[in-house]
Amino acid sequence: MRIVFAGTPEPAVPSLERLIRSPNHDVVAVITRPDAMAGRGRKVSRSPIGELADSHGIEVLTPDRPSDPEFLTRLTDLAPDCAPVVAYGALLPQKVLDIPVHGWVNLHFSLLPAWRGAAPVQAAIGAGDDMTGASAFRLEVGMDTGPVYGVVTERIRSTDTAGDLLGRLADSGAALLESVLDGIEASAISAVPQSAEGVSYAPKVSVDAARIHWDRTAMVVDRHIRSVTPAPGAWTTIGDLRVKVGPVALTDEQLEPGEISVSKTGLLVGTSTVAVRLDRVQPQGKKQMAALDWVRGARLDAEARAQ
């Protein structure tokens, strides 16, 4: 089939790589978000999908809005048979959805209808789910509501960060997406409507929402931190200093919520159950470092707490 691929961040790269290598499909163009300022130097940067397409000489479309007339004209001229989507980052209007012969096939990193929305991996870890996966479904105007062609499952490990889990799902999901497109091309697969039961939502995680609440249980604190690692990153204030906090380890120590204890074993912070030990922290404007090294040099007030 003639393929136009839509995607933007790194987790979309394995899918595009597989489709470029596929003997059954021809990736004639890529749609990605416009180049944006990134990094401390605030330099204009191409998206990972845009960079991959450039390296293969594939046409890259970067509409400000998918409804732009010039984009619609070019997409129509490309005459795609199907358009796979992986984390593109913009809603597609019906007039865009209608252009490919076989529609748009979205790879979503959850077992739909669970965790529809922008942050399904973060939500699954934060909720304490044991199992998640990826779903390939036909895109429609509703948010992740379309009928499903197929799924893969993935067990959530007790130490998984969102980055760890998303990396595995990006790879297994890429294989799923390729097999679904093969099935569509061969008229050997059909989509099944999603169940009306088990629907849940996973909105984008804001920086404010990534703040750690030390009055929750140690298990919840641990899951929350892992769910927002590496982005946007869990954070807290210790004294009057703001720091990002990496994954923690539960201990047998008892401290009041937010209470800090420094010992040879590490930097401990209390929760509503047991204390957790911080491993790595990143002070604002600085590089990540060992928590114990940071606290020894931070000269915190004796009454300082994590809040």
PDB file of C-alpha atoms in Angstrom:
ATOM      1  CA  MET A   1       0.000   0.000   0.000  1.00  0.00           C
ATOM      2  CA  ARG A   2       0.932   3.634  -0.413  1.00  0.00           C
ATOM      3  CA  ILE A   3       1.537   4.846   3.139  1.00  0.00           C
ATOM      4  CA  VAL A   4       1.571   8.320   4.652  1.00  0.00           C
ATOM      5  CA  PHE A   5       2.878   8.027   8.212  1.00  0.00           C
ATOM      6  CA  ALA A   6       1.994  10.522  10.952  1.00  0.00           C
ATOM      7  CA  GLY A   7       4.055  10.738  14.125  1.00  0.00           C
ATOM      8  CA  THR A   8       6.376  12.999  16.087  1.00  0.00           C
ATOM      9  CA  PRO A   9       8.327  11.738  19.160  1.00  0.00           C
ATOM     10  CA  GLU A  10      10.897   8.993  19.665  1.00  0.00           C
ATOM     11  CA  PRO A  11       8.361   6.235  20.526  1.00  0.00           C
ATOM     12  CA  ALA A  12       6.997   6.539  16.969  1.00  0.00           C
ATOM     13  CA  VAL A  13      10.403   5.803  15.396  1.00  0.00           C
ATOM     14  CA  PRO A  14      10.323   1.964  15.616  1.00  0.00           C
ATOM     15  CA  SER A  15       7.008   1.913  13.736  1.00  0.00           C
ATOM     16  CA  LEU A  16       8.247   4.124  10.922  1.00  0.00           C
ATOM     17  CA  GLU A  17      11.486   2.145  10.688  1.00  0.00           C
ATOM     18  CA  ARG A  18       9.561  -1.118  10.261  1.00  0.00           C
ATOM     19  CA  LEU A  19       7.284   0.336   7.598  1.00  0.00           C
ATOM     20  CA  ILE A  20      10.214   1.793   5.655  1.00  0.00           C
ATOM     21  CA  ARG A  21      11.784  -1.688   5.612  1.00  0.00           C
ATOM     22  CA  SER A  22       8.520  -3.465   4.800  1.00  0.00           C
ATOM     23  CA  PRO A  23       8.378  -5.128   1.355  1.00  0.00           C
ATOM     24  CA  ASN A  24       4.584  -4.743   1.310  1.00  0.00           C
ATOM     25  CA  HIS A  25       4.286  -0.973   1.717  1.00  0.00           C
ATOM     26  CA  ASP A  26       5.704   2.235   0.307  1.00  0.00           C
ATOM     27  CA  VAL A  27       6.063   5.175   2.701  1.00  0.00           C
ATOM     28  CA  VAL A  28       5.520   8.098   0.311  1.00  0.00           C
ATOM     29  CA  ALA A  29       5.439  10.876   2.923  1.00  0.00           C
ATOM     30  CA  VAL A  30       5.567  11.611   6.643  1.00  0.00           C
ATOM     31  CA  ILE A  31       3.475  14.058   8.644  1.00  0.00           C
ATOM     32  CA  THR A  32       5.000  15.447  11.825  1.00  0.00           C
ATOM     33  CA  ARG A  33       4.710  18.456  14.092  1.00  0.00           C
ATOM     34  CA  PRO A  34       6.503  21.622  12.944  1.00  0.00           C
ATOM     35  CA  ASP A  35      10.131  22.153  13.929  1.00  0.00           C
ATOM     36  CA  ALA A  36      10.328  23.636  17.413  1.00  0.00           C
ATOM     37  CA  MET A  37      12.792  25.263  19.795  1.00  0.00           C
ATOM     38  CA  ALA A  38      14.390  22.656  22.050  1.00  0.00           C
ATOM     39  CA  GLY A  39      17.257  22.215  24.494  1.00  0.00           C
ATOM     40  CA  ARG A  40      19.012  24.730  26.700  1.00  0.00           C
ATOM     41  CA  GLY A  41      20.333  26.524  23.637  1.00  0.00           C
ATOM     42  CA  ARG A  42      16.765  26.914  22.329  1.00  0.00           C
ATOM     43  CA  LYS A  43      17.783  25.805  18.856  1.00  0.00           C
ATOM     44  CA  VAL A  44      15.225  24.914  16.197  1.00  0.00           C
ATOM     45  CA  SER A  45      14.966  21.127  16.187  1.00  0.00           C
ATOM     46  CA  ARG A  46      13.391  18.601  13.839  1.00  0.00           C
ATOM     47  CA  SER A  47      11.196  15.925  15.415  1.00  0.00           C
ATOM     48  CA  PRO A  48      12.647  12.390  15.649  1.00  0.00           C
ATOM     49  CA  ILE A  49      10.213  11.262  12.953  1.00  0.00           C
ATOM     50  CA  GLY A  50      11.156  14.182  10.730  1.00  0.00           C
ATOM     51  CA  GLU A  51      14.850  13.364  11.126  1.00  0.00           C
ATOM     52  CA  LEU A  52      14.280   9.701  10.239  1.00  0.00           C
ATOM     53  CA  ALA A  53      12.274  10.626   7.155  1.00  0.00           C
ATOM     54  CA  ASP A  54      14.964  13.093   6.062  1.00  0.00           C
ATOM     55  CA  SER A  55      17.622  10.377   6.342  1.00  0.00           C
ATOM     56  CA  HIS A  56      15.637   8.194   3.931  1.00  0.00           C
ATOM     57  CA  GLY A  57      14.756  10.970   1.488  1.00  0.00           C
ATOM     58  CA  ILE A  58      11.056  10.799   2.357  1.00  0.00           C
ATOM     59  CA  GLU A  59       8.895  13.904   1.937  1.00  0.00           C
ATOM     60  CA  VAL A  60       8.070  15.574   5.262  1.00  0.00           C
ATOM     61  CA  LEU A  61       4.864  17.543   5.802  1.00  0.00           C
ATOM     62  CA  THR A  62       4.709  19.846   8.845  1.00  0.00           C
ATOM     63  CA  PRO A  63       1.333  21.619   8.806  1.00  0.00           C
ATOM     64  CA  ASP A  64       0.633  24.115  11.577  1.00  0.00           C
ATOM     65  CA  ARG A  65      -2.906  22.723  11.548  1.00  0.00           C
ATOM     66  CA  PRO A  66      -4.100  19.547   9.800  1.00  0.00           C
ATOM     67  CA  SER A  67      -6.985  21.583   8.408  1.00  0.00           C
ATOM     68  CA  ASP A  68      -4.647  23.889   6.413  1.00  0.00           C
ATOM     69  CA  PRO A  69      -5.823  23.965   2.753  1.00  0.00           C
ATOM     70  CA  GLU A  70      -2.298  23.469   1.386  1.00  0.00           C
ATOM     71  CA  PHE A  71      -1.839  20.361   3.515  1.00  0.00           C
ATOM     72  CA  LEU A  72      -5.201  18.930   2.467  1.00  0.00           C
ATOM     73  CA  THR A  73      -4.337  19.451  -1.183  1.00  0.00           C
ATOM     74  CA  ARG A  74      -0.943  17.778  -0.859  1.00  0.00           C
ATOM     75  CA  LEU A  75      -2.335  14.836   1.126  1.00  0.00           C
ATOM     76  CA  THR A  76      -5.022  14.316  -1.516  1.00  0.00           C
ATOM     77  CA  ASP A  77      -2.402  14.425  -4.277  1.00  0.00           C
ATOM     78  CA  LEU A  78      -0.337  11.772  -2.468  1.00  0.00           C
ATOM     79  CA  ALA A  79      -3.350   9.446  -2.676  1.00  0.00           C
ATOM     80  CA  PRO A  80      -2.461   7.221   0.303  1.00  0.00           C
ATOM     81  CA  ASP A  81      -4.094   3.828   0.628  1.00  0.00           C
ATOM     82  CA  CYS A  82      -3.667   3.971   4.398  1.00  0.00           C
ATOM     83  CA  ALA A  83      -2.199   6.347   6.982  1.00  0.00           C
ATOM     84  CA  PRO A  84      -0.737   4.869  10.193  1.00  0.00           C
ATOM     85  CA  VAL A  85      -0.450   7.211  13.179  1.00  0.00           C
ATOM     86  CA  VAL A  86       1.794   6.959  16.247  1.00  0.00           C
ATOM     87  CA  ALA A  87       1.772   9.865  18.713  1.00  0.00           C
ATOM     88  CA  TYR A  88       1.383  12.557  16.082  1.00  0.00           C
ATOM     89  CA  GLY A  89       0.249  15.175  18.581  1.00  0.00           C
ATOM     90  CA  ALA A  90      -2.655  16.900  16.819  1.00  0.00           C
ATOM     91  CA  LEU A  91      -6.320  16.046  16.270  1.00  0.00           C
ATOM     92  CA  LEU A  92      -7.288  15.203  12.696  1.00  0.00           C
ATOM     93  CA  PRO A  93     -10.585  16.596  11.335  1.00  0.00           C
ATOM     94  CA  GLN A  94     -13.016  14.388   9.420  1.00  0.00           C
ATOM     95  CA  LYS A  95     -12.031  15.807   6.025  1.00  0.00           C
ATOM     96  CA  VAL A  96      -8.479  14.589   6.687  1.00  0.00           C
ATOM     97  CA  LEU A  97      -9.649  11.210   7.998  1.00  0.00           C
ATOM     98  CA  ASP A  98     -11.627  10.656   4.798  1.00  0.00           C
ATOM     99  CA  ILE A  99      -8.664  10.930   2.407  1.00  0.00           C
ATOM    100  CA  PRO A 100      -6.882   7.528   2.719  1.00  0.00           C
ATOM    101  CA  VAL A 101      -8.771   4.644   1.108  1.00  0.00           C
ATOM    102  CA  HIS A 102      -8.421   2.466   4.220  1.00  0.00           C
ATOM    103  CA  GLY A 103      -8.467   5.317   6.720  1.00  0.00           C
ATOM    104  CA  TRP A 104      -6.008   6.100   9.492  1.00  0.00           C
ATOM    105  CA  VAL A 105      -4.720   3.332  11.761  1.00  0.00           C
ATOM    106  CA  ASN A 106      -3.612   4.629  15.146  1.00  0.00           C
ATOM    107  CA  LEU A 107      -1.180   2.782  17.431  1.00  0.00           C
ATOM    108  CA  HIS A 108      -2.150   3.627  21.007  1.00  0.00           C
ATOM    109  CA  PHE A 109      -0.138   2.462  24.007  1.00  0.00           C
ATOM    110  CA  SER A 110      -2.898   0.907  26.110  1.00  0.00           C
ATOM    111  CA  LEU A 111      -5.430  -1.924  25.932  1.00  0.00           C
ATOM    112  CA  LEU A 112      -8.396   0.083  24.748  1.00  0.00           C
ATOM    113  CA  PRO A 113     -10.886   1.150  25.989  1.00  0.00           C
ATOM    114  CA  ALA A 114      -8.629   1.558  29.023  1.00  0.00           C
ATOM    115  CA  TRP A 115      -6.594   4.759  29.238  1.00  0.00           C
ATOM    116  CA  ARG A 116      -7.800   6.703  26.244  1.00  0.00           C
ATOM    117  CA  GLY A 117      -5.921   9.985  25.915  1.00  0.00           C
ATOM    118  CA  ALA A 118      -2.466  11.502  25.802  1.00  0.00           C
ATOM    119  CA  ALA A 119      -0.641   9.670  28.633  1.00  0.00           C
ATOM    120  CA  PRO A 120      -1.757   6.022  28.781  1.00  0.00           C
ATOM    121  CA  VAL A 121       1.590   4.605  29.919  1.00  0.00           C
ATOM    122  CA  GLN A 122       1.922   7.128  32.735  1.00  0.00           C
ATOM    123  CA  ALA A 123      -1.650   6.437  33.834  1.00  0.00           C
ATOM    124  CA  ALA A 124      -1.216   2.651  33.854  1.00  0.00           C
ATOM    125  CA  ILE A 125       1.879   2.817  36.068  1.00  0.00           C
ATOM    126  CA  GLY A 126       0.391   5.464  38.345  1.00  0.00           C
ATOM    127  CA  ALA A 127      -2.775   3.394  38.838  1.00  0.00           C
ATOM    128  CA  GLY A 128      -0.797   0.295  39.763  1.00  0.00           C
ATOM    129  CA  ASP A 129      -1.955  -1.788  36.784  1.00  0.00           C
ATOM    130  CA  ASP A 130      -0.253  -5.167  36.383  1.00  0.00           C
ATOM    131  CA  MET A 131      -0.815  -5.388  32.634  1.00  0.00           C
ATOM    132  CA  THR A 132      -1.014  -2.983  29.717  1.00  0.00           C
ATOM    133  CA  GLY A 133      -0.271  -3.165  26.011  1.00  0.00           C
ATOM    134  CA  ALA A 134      -0.798  -1.469  22.671  1.00  0.00           C
ATOM    135  CA  SER A 135      -3.843  -1.295  20.420  1.00  0.00           C
ATOM    136  CA  ALA A 136      -4.048  -0.640  16.687  1.00  0.00           C
ATOM    137  CA  PHE A 137      -7.411   0.898  15.866  1.00  0.00           C
ATOM    138  CA  ARG A 138      -9.157   2.815  13.099  1.00  0.00           C
ATOM    139  CA  LEU A 139      -9.039   6.504  13.895  1.00  0.00           C
ATOM    140  CA  GLU A 140     -12.251   8.496  14.100  1.00  0.00           C
ATOM    141  CA  VAL A 141     -13.141  11.954  15.401  1.00  0.00           C
ATOM    142  CA  GLY A 142     -13.786  10.711  18.966  1.00  0.00           C
ATOM    143  CA  MET A 143     -10.770  10.424  21.298  1.00  0.00           C
ATOM    144  CA  ASP A 144      -9.377   6.893  20.849  1.00  0.00           C
ATOM    145  CA  THR A 145     -12.879   5.482  20.337  1.00  0.00           C
ATOM    146  CA  GLY A 146     -12.473   3.706  16.994  1.00  0.00           C
ATOM    147  CA  PRO A 147     -12.781  -0.039  16.341  1.00  0.00           C
ATOM    148  CA  VAL A 148      -9.706  -2.139  17.137  1.00  0.00           C
ATOM    149  CA  TYR A 149      -7.786  -4.273  14.630  1.00  0.00           C
ATOM    150  CA  GLY A 150      -5.472  -5.953  17.126  1.00  0.00           C
ATOM    151  CA  VAL A 151      -3.565  -5.693  20.410  1.00  0.00           C
ATOM    152  CA  VAL A 152      -0.347  -6.816  22.074  1.00  0.00           C
ATOM    153  CA  THR A 153       0.023  -7.131  25.827  1.00  0.00           C
ATOM    154  CA  GLU A 154       2.905  -6.201  28.112  1.00  0.00           C
ATOM    155  CA  ARG A 155       3.352  -6.912  31.828  1.00  0.00           C
ATOM    156  CA  ILE A 156       4.226  -3.864  33.938  1.00  0.00           C
ATOM    157  CA  ARG A 157       7.298  -4.582  36.066  1.00  0.00           C
ATOM    158  CA  SER A 158       7.611  -3.343  39.633  1.00  0.00           C
ATOM    159  CA  THR A 159      10.558  -1.124  38.704  1.00  0.00           C
ATOM    160  CA  ASP A 160       9.245   0.194  35.366  1.00  0.00           C
ATOM    161  CA  THR A 161       9.403   3.902  34.699  1.00  0.00           C
ATOM    162  CA  ALA A 162       7.203   5.358  31.988  1.00  0.00           C
ATOM    163  CA  GLY A 163      10.296   5.538  29.802  1.00  0.00           C
ATOM    164  CA  ASP A 164      11.120   1.850  30.327  1.00  0.00           C
ATOM    165  CA  LEU A 165       7.607   0.656  29.573  1.00  0.00           C
ATOM    166  CA  LEU A 166       7.079   2.974  26.630  1.00  0.00           C
ATOM    167  CA  GLY A 167      10.321   1.747  25.078  1.00  0.00           C
ATOM    168  CA  ARG A 168       9.114  -1.869  25.136  1.00  0.00           C
ATOM    169  CA  LEU A 169       5.654  -0.942  23.872  1.00  0.00           C
ATOM    170  CA  ALA A 170       7.128   1.122  21.035  1.00  0.00           C
ATOM    171  CA  ASP A 171       8.935  -1.988  19.777  1.00  0.00           C
ATOM    172  CA  SER A 172       6.134  -4.520  20.228  1.00  0.00           C
ATOM    173  CA  GLY A 173       3.590  -2.006  18.969  1.00  0.00           C
ATOM    174  CA  ALA A 174       5.604  -1.436  15.804  1.00  0.00           C
ATOM    175  CA  ALA A 175       5.380  -5.139  14.972  1.00  0.00           C
ATOM    176  CA  LEU A 176       1.633  -5.050  15.670  1.00  0.00           C
ATOM    177  CA  LEU A 177       1.133  -2.036  13.416  1.00  0.00           C
ATOM    178  CA  GLU A 178       3.006  -3.642  10.527  1.00  0.00           C
ATOM    179  CA  SER A 179       0.998  -6.866  10.830  1.00  0.00           C
ATOM    180  CA  VAL A 180      -2.277  -4.918  10.911  1.00  0.00           C
ATOM    181  CA  LEU A 181      -1.344  -2.994   7.762  1.00  0.00           C
ATOM    182  CA  ASP A 182      -0.373  -6.282   6.092  1.00  0.00           C
ATOM    183  CA  GLY A 183      -3.786  -7.651   7.052  1.00  0.00           C
ATOM    184  CA  ILE A 184      -5.599  -4.611   5.683  1.00  0.00           C
ATOM    185  CA  GLU A 185      -3.655  -4.838   2.408  1.00  0.00           C
ATOM    186  CA  ALA A 186      -4.607  -8.503   2.075  1.00  0.00           C
ATOM    187  CA  SER A 187      -8.258  -7.875   3.079  1.00  0.00           C
ATOM    188  CA  ALA A 188      -7.668 -10.439   5.828  1.00  0.00           C
ATOM    189  CA  ILE A 189      -8.475  -8.357   8.897  1.00  0.00           C
ATOM    190  CA  SER A 190     -11.390  -6.338  10.244  1.00  0.00           C
ATOM    191  CA  ALA A 191     -11.780  -3.974  13.160  1.00  0.00           C
ATOM    192  CA  VAL A 192     -13.938  -4.816  16.188  1.00  0.00           C
ATOM    193  CA  PRO A 193     -15.852  -2.088  18.073  1.00  0.00           C
ATOM    194  CA  GLN A 194     -14.514  -1.261  21.521  1.00  0.00           C
ATOM    195  CA  SER A 195     -16.367  -2.399  24.605  1.00  0.00           C
ATOM    196  CA  ALA A 196     -18.551   0.166  26.332  1.00  0.00           C
ATOM    197  CA  GLU A 197     -17.233  -1.129  29.662  1.00  0.00           C
ATOM    198  CA  GLY A 198     -13.819  -0.477  31.214  1.00  0.00           C
ATOM    199  CA  VAL A 199     -13.403   2.973  29.696  1.00  0.00           C
ATOM    200  CA  SER A 200     -10.838   5.185  31.435  1.00  0.00           C
ATOM    201  CA  TYR A 201      -8.959   8.342  30.500  1.00  0.00           C
ATOM    202  CA  ALA A 202      -5.338   9.451  30.681  1.00  0.00           C
ATOM    203  CA  PRO A 203      -4.919  13.203  30.163  1.00  0.00           C
ATOM    204  CA  LYS A 204      -1.525  14.738  29.517  1.00  0.00           C
ATOM    205  CA  VAL A 205       0.514  15.001  32.723  1.00  0.00           C
ATOM    206  CA  SER A 206       1.307  18.620  33.575  1.00  0.00           C
ATOM    207  CA  VAL A 207       4.355  19.742  35.525  1.00  0.00           C
ATOM    208  CA  ASP A 208       2.078  20.668  38.431  1.00  0.00           C
ATOM    209  CA  ALA A 209       0.528  17.191  38.418  1.00  0.00           C
ATOM    210  CA  ALA A 210       4.010  15.643  38.616  1.00  0.00           C
ATOM    211  CA  ARG A 211       4.593  17.102  42.077  1.00  0.00           C
ATOM    212  CA  ILE A 212       5.110  14.487  44.806  1.00  0.00           C
ATOM    213  CA  HIS A 213       2.598  14.350  47.669  1.00  0.00           C
ATOM    214  CA  TRP A 214       4.449  12.904  50.637  1.00  0.00           C
ATOM    215  CA  ASP A 215       1.242  12.438  52.657  1.00  0.00           C
ATOM    216  CA  ARG A 216       0.348   9.486  50.431  1.00  0.00           C
ATOM    217  CA  THR A 217       1.523   5.912  50.988  1.00  0.00           C
ATOM    218  CA  ALA A 218       5.053   4.906  50.028  1.00  0.00           C
ATOM    219  CA  MET A 219       3.672   2.592  47.347  1.00  0.00           C
ATOM    220  CA  VAL A 220       1.644   5.380  45.766  1.00  0.00           C
ATOM    221  CA  VAL A 221       4.613   7.780  45.940  1.00  0.00           C
ATOM    222  CA  ASP A 222       6.817   5.169  44.256  1.00  0.00           C
ATOM    223  CA  ARG A 223       4.300   4.552  41.457  1.00  0.00           C
ATOM    224  CA  HIS A 224       3.744   8.256  40.932  1.00  0.00           C
ATOM    225  CA  ILE A 225       7.459   8.990  40.581  1.00  0.00           C
ATOM    226  CA  ARG A 226       7.996   6.128  38.148  1.00  0.00           C
ATOM    227  CA  SER A 227       4.926   7.126  36.135  1.00  0.00           C
ATOM    228  CA  VAL A 228       6.318  10.584  35.334  1.00  0.00           C
ATOM    229  CA  THR A 229       9.950   9.520  34.767  1.00  0.00           C
ATOM    230  CA  PRO A 230      11.614  10.758  32.624  1.00  0.00           C
ATOM    231  CA  ALA A 231       9.003  13.327  31.568  1.00  0.00           C
ATOM    232  CA  PRO A 232       7.830  15.660  32.888  1.00  0.00           C
ATOM    233  CA  GLY A 233       9.751  14.395  35.935  1.00  0.00           C
ATOM    234  CA  ALA A 234       8.575  14.055  39.538  1.00  0.00           C
ATOM    235  CA  TRP A 235       9.549  16.978  41.751  1.00  0.00           C
ATOM    236  CA  THR A 236       9.326  18.343  45.240  1.00  0.00           C
ATOM    237  CA  THR A 237      10.655  21.204  47.290  1.00  0.00           C
ATOM    238  CA  ILE A 238      13.098  20.439  50.089  1.00  0.00           C
ATOM    239  CA  GLY A 239      13.451  23.469  52.264  1.00  0.00           C
ATOM    240  CA  ASP A 240      13.310  26.317  49.755  1.00  0.00           C
ATOM    241  CA  LEU A 241      14.995  24.292  46.986  1.00  0.00           C
ATOM    242  CA  ARG A 242      13.114  22.632  44.129  1.00  0.00           C
ATOM    243  CA  VAL A 243      14.468  19.285  42.938  1.00  0.00           C
ATOM    244  CA  LYS A 244      13.421  16.575  40.510  1.00  0.00           C
ATOM    245  CA  VAL A 245      13.364  13.128  42.069  1.00  0.00           C
ATOM    246  CA  GLY A 246      14.229   9.861  40.359  1.00  0.00           C
ATOM    247  CA  PRO A 247      12.776   6.447  41.286  1.00  0.00           C
ATOM    248  CA  VAL A 248      12.865   5.628  44.998  1.00  0.00           C
ATOM    249  CA  ALA A 249      13.189   2.499  47.144  1.00  0.00           C
ATOM    250  CA  LEU A 250      10.842   1.607  49.978  1.00  0.00           C
ATOM    251  CA  THR A 251      12.441   1.100  53.398  1.00  0.00           C
ATOM    252  CA  ASP A 252      11.405  -0.155  56.843  1.00  0.00           C
ATOM    253  CA  GLU A 253      12.116   3.243  58.413  1.00  0.00           C
ATOM    254  CA  GLN A 254       9.339   5.309  59.977  1.00  0.00           C
ATOM    255  CA  LEU A 255       9.294   9.080  59.408  1.00  0.00           C
ATOM    256  CA  GLU A 256       6.527  11.668  59.338  1.00  0.00           C
ATOM    257  CA  PRO A 257       5.289  12.600  55.848  1.00  0.00           C
ATOM    258  CA  GLY A 258       7.867  14.942  54.325  1.00  0.00           C
ATOM    259  CA  GLU A 259      10.329  14.467  57.182  1.00  0.00           C
ATOM    260  CA  ILE A 260      13.947  14.098  56.044  1.00  0.00           C
ATOM    261  CA  SER A 261      16.629  11.849  57.466  1.00  0.00           C
ATOM    262  CA  VAL A 262      20.216  11.698  56.245  1.00  0.00           C
ATOM    263  CA  SER A 263      22.355   8.693  57.065  1.00  0.00           C
ATOM    264  CA  LYS A 264      25.133   6.606  55.577  1.00  0.00           C
ATOM    265  CA  THR A 265      22.514   4.585  53.684  1.00  0.00           C
ATOM    266  CA  GLY A 266      21.069   7.582  51.898  1.00  0.00           C
ATOM    267  CA  LEU A 267      18.516  10.380  51.925  1.00  0.00           C
ATOM    268  CA  LEU A 268      15.189   9.245  53.367  1.00  0.00           C
ATOM    269  CA  VAL A 269      11.853  11.036  53.124  1.00  0.00           C
ATOM    270  CA  GLY A 270       8.769  10.061  55.089  1.00  0.00           C
ATOM    271  CA  THR A 271       5.375   9.165  53.631  1.00  0.00           C
ATOM    272  CA  SER A 272       2.088   8.200  55.291  1.00  0.00           C
ATOM    273  CA  THR A 273       3.418   4.651  55.677  1.00  0.00           C
ATOM    274  CA  VAL A 274       7.166   3.934  55.507  1.00  0.00           C
ATOM    275  CA  ALA A 275       9.997   6.201  54.408  1.00  0.00           C
ATOM    276  CA  VAL A 276      11.446   5.985  50.918  1.00  0.00           C
ATOM    277  CA  ARG A 277      15.103   6.325  49.982  1.00  0.00           C
ATOM    278  CA  LEU A 278      15.957   8.786  47.234  1.00  0.00           C
ATOM    279  CA  ASP A 279      18.620   7.622  44.800  1.00  0.00           C
ATOM    280  CA  ARG A 280      19.054  10.399  42.215  1.00  0.00           C
ATOM    281  CA  VAL A 281      17.923  14.023  42.294  1.00  0.00           C
ATOM    282  CA  GLN A 282      18.266  16.946  39.915  1.00  0.00           C
ATOM    283  CA  PRO A 283      18.423  20.407  41.488  1.00  0.00           C
ATOM    284  CA  GLN A 284      16.838  23.133  39.407  1.00  0.00           C
ATOM    285  CA  GLY A 285      19.205  24.285  36.668  1.00  0.00           C
ATOM    286  CA  LYS A 286      21.749  21.543  37.385  1.00  0.00           C
ATOM    287  CA  LYS A 287      22.572  18.014  36.276  1.00  0.00           C
ATOM    288  CA  GLN A 288      21.243  14.890  37.948  1.00  0.00           C
ATOM    289  CA  MET A 289      23.350  13.636  40.854  1.00  0.00           C
ATOM    290  CA  ALA A 290      23.342  11.187  43.758  1.00  0.00           C
ATOM    291  CA  ALA A 291      20.800  12.335  46.346  1.00  0.00           C
ATOM    292  CA  LEU A 292      23.228  11.865  49.202  1.00  0.00           C
ATOM    293  CA  ASP A 293      25.890  13.976  47.486  1.00  0.00           C
ATOM    294  CA  TRP A 294      23.362  16.709  46.839  1.00  0.00           C
ATOM    295  CA  VAL A 295      21.984  16.899  50.361  1.00  0.00           C
ATOM    296  CA  ARG A 296      25.467  17.009  51.880  1.00  0.00           C
ATOM    297  CA  GLY A 297      26.273  20.096  49.841  1.00  0.00           C
ATOM    298  CA  ALA A 298      22.869  21.765  50.002  1.00  0.00           C
ATOM    299  CA  ARG A 299      23.287  23.091  53.573  1.00  0.00           C
ATOM    300  CA  LEU A 300      19.649  22.604  54.409  1.00  0.00           C
ATOM    301  CA  ASP A 301      18.102  24.082  57.513  1.00  0.00           C
ATOM    302  CA  ALA A 302      17.695  21.550  60.326  1.00  0.00           C
ATOM    303  CA  GLU A 303      13.915  21.921  60.063  1.00  0.00           C
ATOM    304  CA  ALA A 304      13.774  21.497  56.279  1.00  0.00           C
ATOM    305  CA  ARG A 305      11.071  19.162  54.964  1.00  0.00           C
ATOM    306  CA  ALA A 306      10.008  17.800  51.597  1.00  0.00           C
ATOM    307  CA  GLN A 307       6.761  19.367  50.432  1.00  0.00           C
TER     308      GLN A 307
END
